[in-house]
Amino acid sequence: MIEVQNLTKTYRVPVRQAGLKSALGSLFKPTYEEVPAVRGVSFSVQAGEMVGLIGPNGAGKTTTLKMLAGLLYPSGGSARVADFIPWERKPAYLRRISMVLGNKSQLQWDIPPLDTFRVLGEIYSVPRAEQDQVIDELVELLEMQDLLRKPARNLSLGERMKCELVAGLIHRPQVLFLDEPTLGLDVSMQARLRAFVRRYNQLHGCTVMLTSHYMGDVSALCPRVILIHHGVVLYDGALNGLAQRLSPFKLIQFSLAQTSAEALAAVRLPDGAEWQEGADERQCLRVRREYATETIAALLNALPVADLGVEDPPIEAVIDQIYQEGSL
Ligand SMILES: Nc1ncnc2c1ncn2[C@@H]1O[C@H](COP(=O)(O)OP(=O)(O)OP(=O)(O)O)[C@@H](O)[C@H]1O
């Protein structure tokens, strides 16, 4: 459904020093800086898949989605979505896709959402009976009967996002680009919107590409993630394989029959081993993967271990580490 080959985007940004003289100078002789936002991204997505595009601020996620949605022209590379070249913006293509942004609204502020849905339905040439069907279905799934006739400007953030989703799905797109759909929402509203997106995908097989900084969104919806950093793909694969591939550490959690600080301090640990806060008063040791077996042997030899488990670090910690280090 989505094929992306070596896609790049470099923004050309005017640079101006502070001060009136520089401002006047830049009017006559503007200078520009090149900002490489996406630098050769390639991936493909099957019909019906839900894929998370993750990465730190400024990684190039929104720029990638905007190119795929036909909102930006790339600097290089190619992409095909539903057999169309997105930036040609053919009407038939725009009827097959939708982009919903958590930080931008397509609702008309002064009119009720229902009227906006109708206007969008007409723009996309959706027959009236089909509009009714889509609106009824989505309104029921999102439990938002009471929102349809309130002016959009009076809606809360969560209520507005529900309406944005209906507005974005009125023409039943095959591909949905969701950019930070749960931005700023409370945890309960986040969970409801996630449940909706999952249900919608099950019912209609819509392909979903999602960006979010909330790992809860990604882990609830996307079995597969594409991790972008500095405009390049660092990882493309199963979410639950991310820690194994990208984190060089294992967590060894154990509890002791008798706790003895002296015995713990006497265990010979490999280089780089670090004590961490363990759950339920268990001890937790972070070691490099290659040292995990010998560390476990040393612990079992030296201590009265009652039980012991080895895990990958939590996905949030792995992501945080990658984002901070900036490379792998
Ligand atoms: N219109 C623009 N003009 C110039 N530079 C831009 C523009 N939009 C984005 N950029 C730059 O391109 C880079 C990638 O931005 P982008 O918005 O794609 O990142 P992102 O991964 O979506 O970040 P975030 O998670 O913060 O939304 C950043 O360095 C950003 O400053």
mmCIF file of C-alpha atoms and ligand atoms in Angstrom:
data_model
loop_
_atom_site.group_PDB
_atom_site.id
_atom_site.type_symbol
_atom_site.label_atom_id
_atom_site.label_comp_id
_atom_site.label_asym_id
_atom_site.label_seq_id
_atom_site.Cartn_x
_atom_site.Cartn_y
_atom_site.Cartn_z
ATOM 1 C CA MET A 1 0.000 0.000 0.000
ATOM 2 C CA ILE A 2 2.902 2.378 0.809
ATOM 3 C CA GLU A 3 6.288 2.127 -0.935
ATOM 4 C CA VAL A 4 8.942 4.668 -0.037
ATOM 5 C CA GLN A 5 12.395 4.704 -1.635
ATOM 6 C CA ASN A 6 15.222 6.953 -0.527
ATOM 7 C CA LEU A 7 12.890 9.850 0.252
ATOM 8 C CA THR A 8 14.596 13.106 1.208
ATOM 9 C CA LYS A 9 13.465 16.583 2.140
ATOM 10 C CA THR A 10 15.708 19.567 2.685
ATOM 11 C CA TYR A 11 14.074 22.799 3.783
ATOM 12 C CA ARG A 12 15.526 26.090 2.628
ATOM 13 C CA VAL A 13 15.200 28.513 5.513
ATOM 14 C CA PRO A 14 15.959 32.263 5.320
ATOM 15 C CA VAL A 15 18.552 33.307 7.915
ATOM 16 C CA ARG A 16 18.540 36.757 9.405
ATOM 17 C CA GLN A 17 20.665 38.280 12.134
ATOM 18 C CA ALA A 18 18.981 40.407 14.818
ATOM 19 C CA GLY A 19 18.744 44.168 14.311
ATOM 20 C CA LEU A 20 17.188 46.633 11.872
ATOM 21 C CA LYS A 21 20.235 46.822 9.600
ATOM 22 C CA SER A 22 20.279 43.057 9.055
ATOM 23 C CA ALA A 23 16.511 43.044 8.559
ATOM 24 C CA LEU A 24 16.822 45.645 5.791
ATOM 25 C CA GLY A 25 19.834 43.864 4.303
ATOM 26 C CA SER A 26 17.976 40.565 4.156
ATOM 27 C CA LEU A 27 15.185 42.262 2.179
ATOM 28 C CA PHE A 28 17.594 43.000 -0.670
ATOM 29 C CA LYS A 29 20.016 40.115 -0.337
ATOM 30 C CA PRO A 30 18.406 37.245 1.547
ATOM 31 C CA THR A 31 20.632 34.408 2.693
ATOM 32 C CA TYR A 32 19.404 30.871 3.158
ATOM 33 C CA GLU A 33 20.323 27.849 5.208
ATOM 34 C CA GLU A 34 19.632 24.257 4.160
ATOM 35 C CA VAL A 35 17.931 22.112 6.804
ATOM 36 C CA PRO A 36 18.054 18.400 5.913
ATOM 37 C CA ALA A 37 14.904 17.064 7.623
ATOM 38 C CA VAL A 38 14.598 13.647 5.916
ATOM 39 C CA ARG A 39 17.709 12.012 4.509
ATOM 40 C CA GLY A 40 17.006 8.939 2.412
ATOM 41 C CA VAL A 41 14.169 7.097 4.121
ATOM 42 C CA SER A 42 12.948 3.780 2.649
ATOM 43 C CA PHE A 43 10.213 1.417 3.856
ATOM 44 C CA SER A 44 7.079 -0.311 2.700
ATOM 45 C CA VAL A 45 3.754 -0.841 4.456
ATOM 46 C CA GLN A 46 1.177 -3.510 3.597
ATOM 47 C CA ALA A 47 -2.539 -2.762 3.254
ATOM 48 C CA GLY A 48 -4.269 -2.881 6.640
ATOM 49 C CA GLU A 49 -1.031 -2.570 8.648
ATOM 50 C CA MET A 50 -0.709 -0.158 11.576
ATOM 51 C CA VAL A 51 2.821 1.195 11.756
ATOM 52 C CA GLY A 52 4.264 3.599 14.311
ATOM 53 C CA LEU A 53 6.740 6.229 13.142
ATOM 54 C CA ILE A 54 8.751 7.135 16.217
ATOM 55 C CA GLY A 55 11.755 9.305 16.958
ATOM 56 C CA PRO A 56 12.776 12.325 19.030
ATOM 57 C CA ASN A 57 11.659 15.903 18.340
ATOM 58 C CA GLY A 58 12.897 17.111 14.980
ATOM 59 C CA ALA A 59 13.656 13.578 13.700
ATOM 60 C CA GLY A 60 11.692 14.087 10.478
ATOM 61 C CA LYS A 61 8.487 12.171 11.260
ATOM 62 C CA THR A 62 5.968 14.887 10.416
ATOM 63 C CA THR A 63 7.917 15.858 7.298
ATOM 64 C CA THR A 64 7.799 12.221 6.135
ATOM 65 C CA LEU A 65 4.049 11.966 6.769
ATOM 66 C CA LYS A 66 3.410 15.300 5.057
ATOM 67 C CA MET A 67 5.225 14.114 1.923
ATOM 68 C CA LEU A 68 3.204 10.887 1.930
ATOM 69 C CA ALA A 69 -0.003 12.855 2.371
ATOM 70 C CA GLY A 70 0.950 15.043 -0.599
ATOM 71 C CA LEU A 71 1.302 18.208 1.493
ATOM 72 C CA LEU A 72 5.026 18.612 0.777
ATOM 73 C CA TYR A 73 7.099 18.077 -2.327
ATOM 74 C CA PRO A 74 10.205 15.971 -1.614
ATOM 75 C CA SER A 75 13.754 17.027 -2.485
ATOM 76 C CA GLY A 76 14.525 13.525 -3.749
ATOM 77 C CA GLY A 77 13.493 9.875 -3.791
ATOM 78 C CA SER A 78 10.168 8.316 -4.621
ATOM 79 C CA ALA A 79 6.970 7.189 -2.944
ATOM 80 C CA ARG A 80 3.801 5.429 -4.030
ATOM 81 C CA VAL A 81 0.749 5.279 -1.811
ATOM 82 C CA ALA A 82 -2.288 3.292 -2.983
ATOM 83 C CA ASP A 83 -0.641 3.316 -6.430
ATOM 84 C CA PHE A 84 -0.458 7.101 -6.597
ATOM 85 C CA ILE A 85 2.456 9.529 -6.352
ATOM 86 C CA PRO A 86 1.310 11.543 -3.331
ATOM 87 C CA TRP A 87 2.644 14.999 -4.248
ATOM 88 C CA GLU A 88 0.822 14.941 -7.601
ATOM 89 C CA ARG A 89 -2.250 15.449 -5.393
ATOM 90 C CA LYS A 90 -4.676 13.818 -7.815
ATOM 91 C CA PRO A 91 -8.280 14.120 -6.545
ATOM 92 C CA ALA A 92 -8.621 10.315 -6.679
ATOM 93 C CA TYR A 93 -5.596 10.068 -4.376
ATOM 94 C CA LEU A 94 -6.888 12.647 -1.916
ATOM 95 C CA ARG A 95 -10.099 10.622 -1.679
ATOM 96 C CA ARG A 96 -8.101 7.559 -0.633
ATOM 97 C CA ILE A 97 -6.093 9.115 2.171
ATOM 98 C CA SER A 98 -6.542 11.312 5.209
ATOM 99 C CA MET A 99 -4.193 13.104 7.549
ATOM 100 C CA VAL A 100 -5.323 13.974 11.075
ATOM 101 C CA LEU A 101 -3.024 16.220 13.084
ATOM 102 C CA GLY A 102 -3.288 16.516 16.857
ATOM 103 C CA ASN A 103 -2.064 20.108 16.764
ATOM 104 C CA LYS A 104 -4.133 21.392 13.828
ATOM 105 C CA SER A 105 -7.859 21.511 13.405
ATOM 106 C CA GLN A 106 -9.914 21.135 10.291
ATOM 107 C CA LEU A 107 -13.150 21.986 12.103
ATOM 108 C CA GLN A 108 -14.813 25.293 11.402
ATOM 109 C CA TRP A 109 -14.691 27.133 14.744
ATOM 110 C CA ASP A 110 -18.107 28.808 14.637
ATOM 111 C CA ILE A 111 -20.296 26.005 13.366
ATOM 112 C CA PRO A 112 -21.225 22.666 14.903
ATOM 113 C CA PRO A 113 -19.046 19.674 13.911
ATOM 114 C CA LEU A 114 -21.981 18.051 12.112
ATOM 115 C CA ASP A 115 -22.015 20.927 9.603
ATOM 116 C CA THR A 116 -18.256 20.567 9.046
ATOM 117 C CA PHE A 117 -18.725 16.833 8.420
ATOM 118 C CA ARG A 118 -21.417 17.636 5.838
ATOM 119 C CA VAL A 119 -19.231 20.233 4.091
ATOM 120 C CA LEU A 120 -16.312 17.781 3.942
ATOM 121 C CA GLY A 121 -18.674 15.049 2.724
ATOM 122 C CA GLU A 122 -19.727 17.306 -0.158
ATOM 123 C CA ILE A 123 -16.107 18.263 -0.958
ATOM 124 C CA TYR A 124 -15.244 14.570 -1.232
ATOM 125 C CA SER A 125 -18.470 13.899 -3.181
ATOM 126 C CA VAL A 126 -19.714 11.359 -0.650
ATOM 127 C CA PRO A 127 -23.415 10.660 -1.362
ATOM 128 C CA ARG A 128 -25.697 11.935 1.416
ATOM 129 C CA ALA A 129 -26.874 8.453 2.447
ATOM 130 C CA GLU A 130 -23.255 7.284 2.766
ATOM 131 C CA GLN A 131 -22.398 10.384 4.846
ATOM 132 C CA ASP A 132 -25.242 9.465 7.204
ATOM 133 C CA GLN A 133 -23.974 5.914 7.463
ATOM 134 C CA VAL A 134 -20.359 6.951 8.191
ATOM 135 C CA ILE A 135 -21.368 9.628 10.694
ATOM 136 C CA ASP A 136 -23.741 7.258 12.524
ATOM 137 C CA GLU A 137 -21.121 4.542 12.752
ATOM 138 C CA LEU A 138 -18.267 6.798 13.912
ATOM 139 C CA VAL A 139 -20.432 8.754 16.334
ATOM 140 C CA GLU A 140 -21.488 5.502 17.955
ATOM 141 C CA LEU A 141 -17.943 4.114 18.125
ATOM 142 C CA LEU A 142 -16.666 7.367 19.625
ATOM 143 C CA GLU A 143 -19.716 7.865 21.874
ATOM 144 C CA MET A 144 -20.113 11.477 20.853
ATOM 145 C CA GLN A 145 -23.824 11.921 20.071
ATOM 146 C CA ASP A 146 -24.006 15.013 22.295
ATOM 147 C CA LEU A 147 -21.129 16.801 20.529
ATOM 148 C CA LEU A 148 -22.577 17.029 17.044
ATOM 149 C CA ARG A 149 -24.469 20.273 17.538
ATOM 150 C CA LYS A 150 -22.163 22.195 19.875
ATOM 151 C CA PRO A 151 -20.113 24.951 18.228
ATOM 152 C CA ALA A 152 -16.601 23.578 17.693
ATOM 153 C CA ARG A 153 -15.000 26.390 19.681
ATOM 154 C CA ASN A 154 -16.798 25.199 22.834
ATOM 155 C CA LEU A 155 -15.428 21.657 22.640
ATOM 156 C CA SER A 156 -12.780 20.365 25.016
ATOM 157 C CA LEU A 157 -9.515 19.122 23.521
ATOM 158 C CA GLY A 158 -10.568 15.476 23.760
ATOM 159 C CA GLU A 159 -14.006 16.192 22.283
ATOM 160 C CA ARG A 160 -12.381 18.132 19.469
ATOM 161 C CA MET A 161 -10.076 15.207 18.659
ATOM 162 C CA LYS A 162 -13.064 12.872 18.384
ATOM 163 C CA CYS A 163 -14.600 15.289 15.888
ATOM 164 C CA GLU A 164 -11.288 15.607 13.995
ATOM 165 C CA LEU A 165 -11.314 11.833 13.539
ATOM 166 C CA VAL A 166 -14.845 11.824 12.148
ATOM 167 C CA ALA A 167 -13.943 14.733 9.846
ATOM 168 C CA GLY A 168 -10.846 12.839 8.675
ATOM 169 C CA LEU A 169 -12.764 9.608 8.029
ATOM 170 C CA ILE A 170 -15.932 10.956 6.411
ATOM 171 C CA HIS A 171 -14.744 9.800 2.967
ATOM 172 C CA ARG A 172 -13.630 6.355 4.278
ATOM 173 C CA PRO A 173 -9.956 6.684 3.321
ATOM 174 C CA GLN A 174 -7.867 3.560 2.740
ATOM 175 C CA VAL A 175 -4.827 5.152 4.359
ATOM 176 C CA LEU A 176 -4.863 7.237 7.527
ATOM 177 C CA PHE A 177 -1.884 9.351 8.588
ATOM 178 C CA LEU A 178 -2.223 10.179 12.271
ATOM 179 C CA ASP A 179 0.206 12.762 13.616
ATOM 180 C CA GLU A 180 0.197 12.943 17.426
ATOM 181 C CA PRO A 181 -3.548 12.234 17.714
ATOM 182 C CA THR A 182 -3.518 12.075 21.522
ATOM 183 C CA LEU A 183 -1.378 15.172 22.126
ATOM 184 C CA GLY A 184 -2.319 16.815 25.424
ATOM 185 C CA LEU A 185 -5.184 14.418 26.204
ATOM 186 C CA ASP A 186 -5.740 12.854 29.619
ATOM 187 C CA VAL A 187 -4.968 9.157 29.986
ATOM 188 C CA SER A 188 -8.582 8.045 29.813
ATOM 189 C CA MET A 189 -9.248 9.976 26.583
ATOM 190 C CA GLN A 190 -5.982 8.651 25.125
ATOM 191 C CA ALA A 191 -7.155 5.112 25.849
ATOM 192 C CA ARG A 192 -10.562 5.758 24.251
ATOM 193 C CA LEU A 193 -9.073 7.189 21.083
ATOM 194 C CA ARG A 194 -6.614 4.291 20.818
ATOM 195 C CA ALA A 195 -9.467 1.809 21.241
ATOM 196 C CA PHE A 196 -11.338 3.624 18.478
ATOM 197 C CA VAL A 197 -8.405 3.545 16.036
ATOM 198 C CA ARG A 198 -7.853 -0.178 16.724
ATOM 199 C CA ARG A 199 -11.555 -0.967 16.213
ATOM 200 C CA TYR A 200 -11.731 1.138 13.052
ATOM 201 C CA ASN A 201 -8.717 -0.685 11.625
ATOM 202 C CA GLN A 202 -10.336 -4.069 12.422
ATOM 203 C CA LEU A 203 -13.658 -3.071 10.881
ATOM 204 C CA HIS A 204 -12.390 -1.403 7.715
ATOM 205 C CA GLY A 205 -8.817 -2.642 7.200
ATOM 206 C CA CYS A 206 -7.626 0.950 6.913
ATOM 207 C CA THR A 207 -3.815 1.260 6.730
ATOM 208 C CA VAL A 208 -2.582 3.496 9.565
ATOM 209 C CA MET A 209 0.712 5.342 9.956
ATOM 210 C CA LEU A 210 0.944 6.924 13.369
ATOM 211 C CA THR A 211 3.423 9.270 15.003
ATOM 212 C CA SER A 212 3.260 9.764 18.730
ATOM 213 C CA HIS A 213 5.516 10.601 21.624
ATOM 214 C CA TYR A 214 3.288 8.515 23.897
ATOM 215 C CA MET A 215 4.676 5.000 23.818
ATOM 216 C CA GLY A 216 1.264 3.902 25.128
ATOM 217 C CA ASP A 217 -0.250 4.819 21.730
ATOM 218 C CA VAL A 218 2.454 3.016 19.845
ATOM 219 C CA SER A 219 2.470 -0.139 21.955
ATOM 220 C CA ALA A 220 -1.349 -0.336 21.942
ATOM 221 C CA LEU A 221 -1.701 0.119 18.195
ATOM 222 C CA CYS A 222 1.455 -0.681 16.286
ATOM 223 C CA PRO A 223 3.023 -4.140 16.264
ATOM 224 C CA ARG A 224 5.620 -2.637 13.937
ATOM 225 C CA VAL A 225 7.621 0.567 14.408
ATOM 226 C CA ILE A 226 9.929 2.595 12.221
ATOM 227 C CA LEU A 227 12.399 4.571 14.310
ATOM 228 C CA ILE A 228 13.691 7.736 12.655
ATOM 229 C CA HIS A 229 16.532 9.852 13.982
ATOM 230 C CA HIS A 230 18.171 12.824 12.238
ATOM 231 C CA GLY A 231 16.139 12.007 9.132
ATOM 232 C CA VAL A 232 17.329 8.401 8.730
ATOM 233 C CA VAL A 233 15.721 5.070 9.639
ATOM 234 C CA LEU A 234 17.520 3.491 12.600
ATOM 235 C CA TYR A 235 15.167 0.541 13.034
ATOM 236 C CA ASP A 236 12.237 -0.976 11.168
ATOM 237 C CA GLY A 237 10.647 -4.029 12.731
ATOM 238 C CA ALA A 238 8.589 -5.478 15.546
ATOM 239 C CA LEU A 239 8.079 -3.183 18.513
ATOM 240 C CA ASN A 240 8.944 -6.002 20.879
ATOM 241 C CA GLY A 241 12.216 -6.616 19.026
ATOM 242 C CA LEU A 242 13.340 -3.014 19.497
ATOM 243 C CA ALA A 243 14.906 -3.562 22.903
ATOM 244 C CA GLN A 244 16.706 -6.728 21.765
ATOM 245 C CA ARG A 245 18.115 -5.039 18.698
ATOM 246 C CA LEU A 246 18.885 -1.643 20.069
ATOM 247 C CA SER A 247 19.632 -1.964 23.746
ATOM 248 C CA PRO A 248 22.885 -3.674 24.694
ATOM 249 C CA PHE A 249 21.588 -4.339 28.225
ATOM 250 C CA LYS A 250 19.649 -6.962 30.168
ATOM 251 C CA LEU A 251 17.983 -6.500 33.527
ATOM 252 C CA ILE A 252 18.572 -9.250 36.085
ATOM 253 C CA GLN A 253 15.938 -9.064 38.820
ATOM 254 C CA PHE A 254 16.170 -11.334 41.846
ATOM 255 C CA SER A 255 15.106 -11.677 45.440
ATOM 256 C CA LEU A 256 17.119 -13.155 48.291
ATOM 257 C CA ALA A 257 16.088 -15.601 51.008
ATOM 258 C CA GLN A 258 17.967 -13.336 53.460
ATOM 259 C CA THR A 259 19.023 -9.853 52.512
ATOM 260 C CA SER A 260 22.632 -9.056 53.290
ATOM 261 C CA ALA A 261 24.136 -5.793 52.092
ATOM 262 C CA GLU A 262 27.644 -7.157 52.742
ATOM 263 C CA ALA A 263 27.106 -10.290 50.652
ATOM 264 C CA LEU A 264 25.642 -8.177 47.843
ATOM 265 C CA ALA A 265 28.606 -5.811 47.911
ATOM 266 C CA ALA A 266 31.027 -8.765 47.760
ATOM 267 C CA VAL A 267 29.654 -10.186 44.447
ATOM 268 C CA ARG A 268 32.156 -9.712 41.621
ATOM 269 C CA LEU A 269 30.318 -7.831 38.889
ATOM 270 C CA PRO A 270 31.368 -7.300 35.263
ATOM 271 C CA ASP A 271 32.418 -3.902 33.902
ATOM 272 C CA GLY A 272 29.548 -1.482 33.429
ATOM 273 C CA ALA A 273 27.119 -3.391 35.703
ATOM 274 C CA GLU A 274 24.756 -1.009 37.456
ATOM 275 C CA TRP A 275 22.349 -1.507 40.355
ATOM 276 C CA GLN A 276 18.893 -0.149 39.575
ATOM 277 C CA GLU A 277 15.680 0.232 41.486
ATOM 278 C CA GLY A 278 13.932 -3.149 41.443
ATOM 279 C CA ALA A 279 10.173 -3.773 41.534
ATOM 280 C CA ASP A 280 8.568 -5.126 44.734
ATOM 281 C CA GLU A 281 11.765 -4.750 46.756
ATOM 282 C CA ARG A 282 13.632 -7.095 44.438
ATOM 283 C CA GLN A 283 17.232 -6.401 43.546
ATOM 284 C CA CYS A 284 17.814 -5.259 39.982
ATOM 285 C CA LEU A 285 21.092 -5.294 38.138
ATOM 286 C CA ARG A 286 21.639 -3.879 34.638
ATOM 287 C CA VAL A 287 24.440 -5.608 32.733
ATOM 288 C CA ARG A 288 25.591 -5.759 29.131
ATOM 289 C CA ARG A 289 23.909 -8.639 27.277
ATOM 290 C CA GLU A 290 27.127 -10.554 26.742
ATOM 291 C CA TYR A 291 27.804 -10.608 30.494
ATOM 292 C CA ALA A 292 24.324 -11.750 31.553
ATOM 293 C CA THR A 293 25.110 -15.489 31.907
ATOM 294 C CA GLU A 294 28.325 -15.087 33.884
ATOM 295 C CA THR A 295 26.687 -12.489 36.139
ATOM 296 C CA ILE A 296 23.799 -14.849 36.911
ATOM 297 C CA ALA A 297 26.309 -17.634 37.749
ATOM 298 C CA ALA A 298 28.186 -15.265 40.071
ATOM 299 C CA LEU A 299 24.971 -14.208 41.820
ATOM 300 C CA LEU A 300 23.780 -17.799 42.292
ATOM 301 C CA ASN A 301 27.194 -18.814 43.681
ATOM 302 C CA ALA A 302 27.555 -15.992 46.139
ATOM 303 C CA LEU A 303 24.021 -15.289 47.348
ATOM 304 C CA PRO A 304 20.983 -17.144 48.735
ATOM 305 C CA VAL A 305 18.875 -16.371 45.637
ATOM 306 C CA ALA A 306 15.169 -17.244 46.120
ATOM 307 C CA ASP A 307 14.080 -16.400 42.583
ATOM 308 C CA LEU A 308 15.582 -14.723 39.546
ATOM 309 C CA GLY A 309 14.419 -13.423 36.179
ATOM 310 C CA VAL A 310 16.119 -11.835 33.175
ATOM 311 C CA GLU A 311 14.343 -9.184 31.103
ATOM 312 C CA ASP A 312 14.915 -6.583 28.441
ATOM 313 C CA PRO A 313 14.746 -3.025 29.768
ATOM 314 C CA PRO A 314 11.281 -1.406 29.459
ATOM 315 C CA ILE A 315 10.646 0.009 26.001
ATOM 316 C CA GLU A 316 10.385 3.586 27.359
ATOM 317 C CA ALA A 317 13.889 3.317 28.835
ATOM 318 C CA VAL A 318 15.306 1.951 25.572
ATOM 319 C CA ILE A 319 13.693 4.717 23.525
ATOM 320 C CA ASP A 320 14.882 7.353 25.987
ATOM 321 C CA GLN A 321 18.414 6.022 25.768
ATOM 322 C CA ILE A 322 18.374 6.040 21.949
ATOM 323 C CA TYR A 323 16.882 9.531 21.814
ATOM 324 C CA GLN A 324 19.495 10.876 24.215
ATOM 325 C CA GLU A 325 22.488 9.187 22.656
ATOM 326 C CA GLY A 326 21.340 10.109 19.164
ATOM 327 C CA SER A 327 22.991 7.113 17.534
ATOM 328 C CA LEU A 328 23.386 3.395 17.984
HETATM 329 N N1 LIG B 1 8.546 24.308 7.369
HETATM 330 C C1 LIG B 1 9.800 24.092 7.795
HETATM 331 N N2 LIG B 1 10.795 24.916 7.440
HETATM 332 C C2 LIG B 1 12.051 24.711 7.848
HETATM 333 N N3 LIG B 1 12.448 23.687 8.634
HETATM 334 C C3 LIG B 1 11.494 22.837 9.021
HETATM 335 C C4 LIG B 1 10.120 22.982 8.642
HETATM 336 N N4 LIG B 1 9.401 21.978 9.183
HETATM 337 C C5 LIG B 1 10.278 21.213 9.877
HETATM 338 N N5 LIG B 1 11.526 21.733 9.795
HETATM 339 C C6 LIG B 1 12.752 21.171 10.396
HETATM 340 O O1 LIG B 1 12.909 19.861 9.895
HETATM 341 C C7 LIG B 1 13.339 18.970 10.923
HETATM 342 C C8 LIG B 1 12.349 17.823 11.058
HETATM 343 O O2 LIG B 1 11.101 18.353 11.515
HETATM 344 P P1 LIG B 1 9.802 17.445 11.696
HETATM 345 O O3 LIG B 1 8.688 18.358 12.086
HETATM 346 O O4 LIG B 1 9.604 16.603 10.496
HETATM 347 O O5 LIG B 1 10.246 16.530 12.910
HETATM 348 P P2 LIG B 1 9.375 15.575 13.834
HETATM 349 O O6 LIG B 1 10.113 14.288 13.937
HETATM 350 O O7 LIG B 1 7.974 15.502 13.364
HETATM 351 O O8 LIG B 1 9.458 16.350 15.215
HETATM 352 P P3 LIG B 1 8.376 16.500 16.406
HETATM 353 O O9 LIG B 1 8.364 15.178 17.108
HETATM 354 O O10 LIG B 1 8.965 17.565 17.263
HETATM 355 O O11 LIG B 1 7.060 16.867 15.792
HETATM 356 C C9 LIG B 1 13.496 19.828 12.176
HETATM 357 O O12 LIG B 1 14.851 20.193 12.270
HETATM 358 C C10 LIG B 1 12.634 21.044 11.889
HETATM 359 O O13 LIG B 1 13.150 22.189 12.536
#
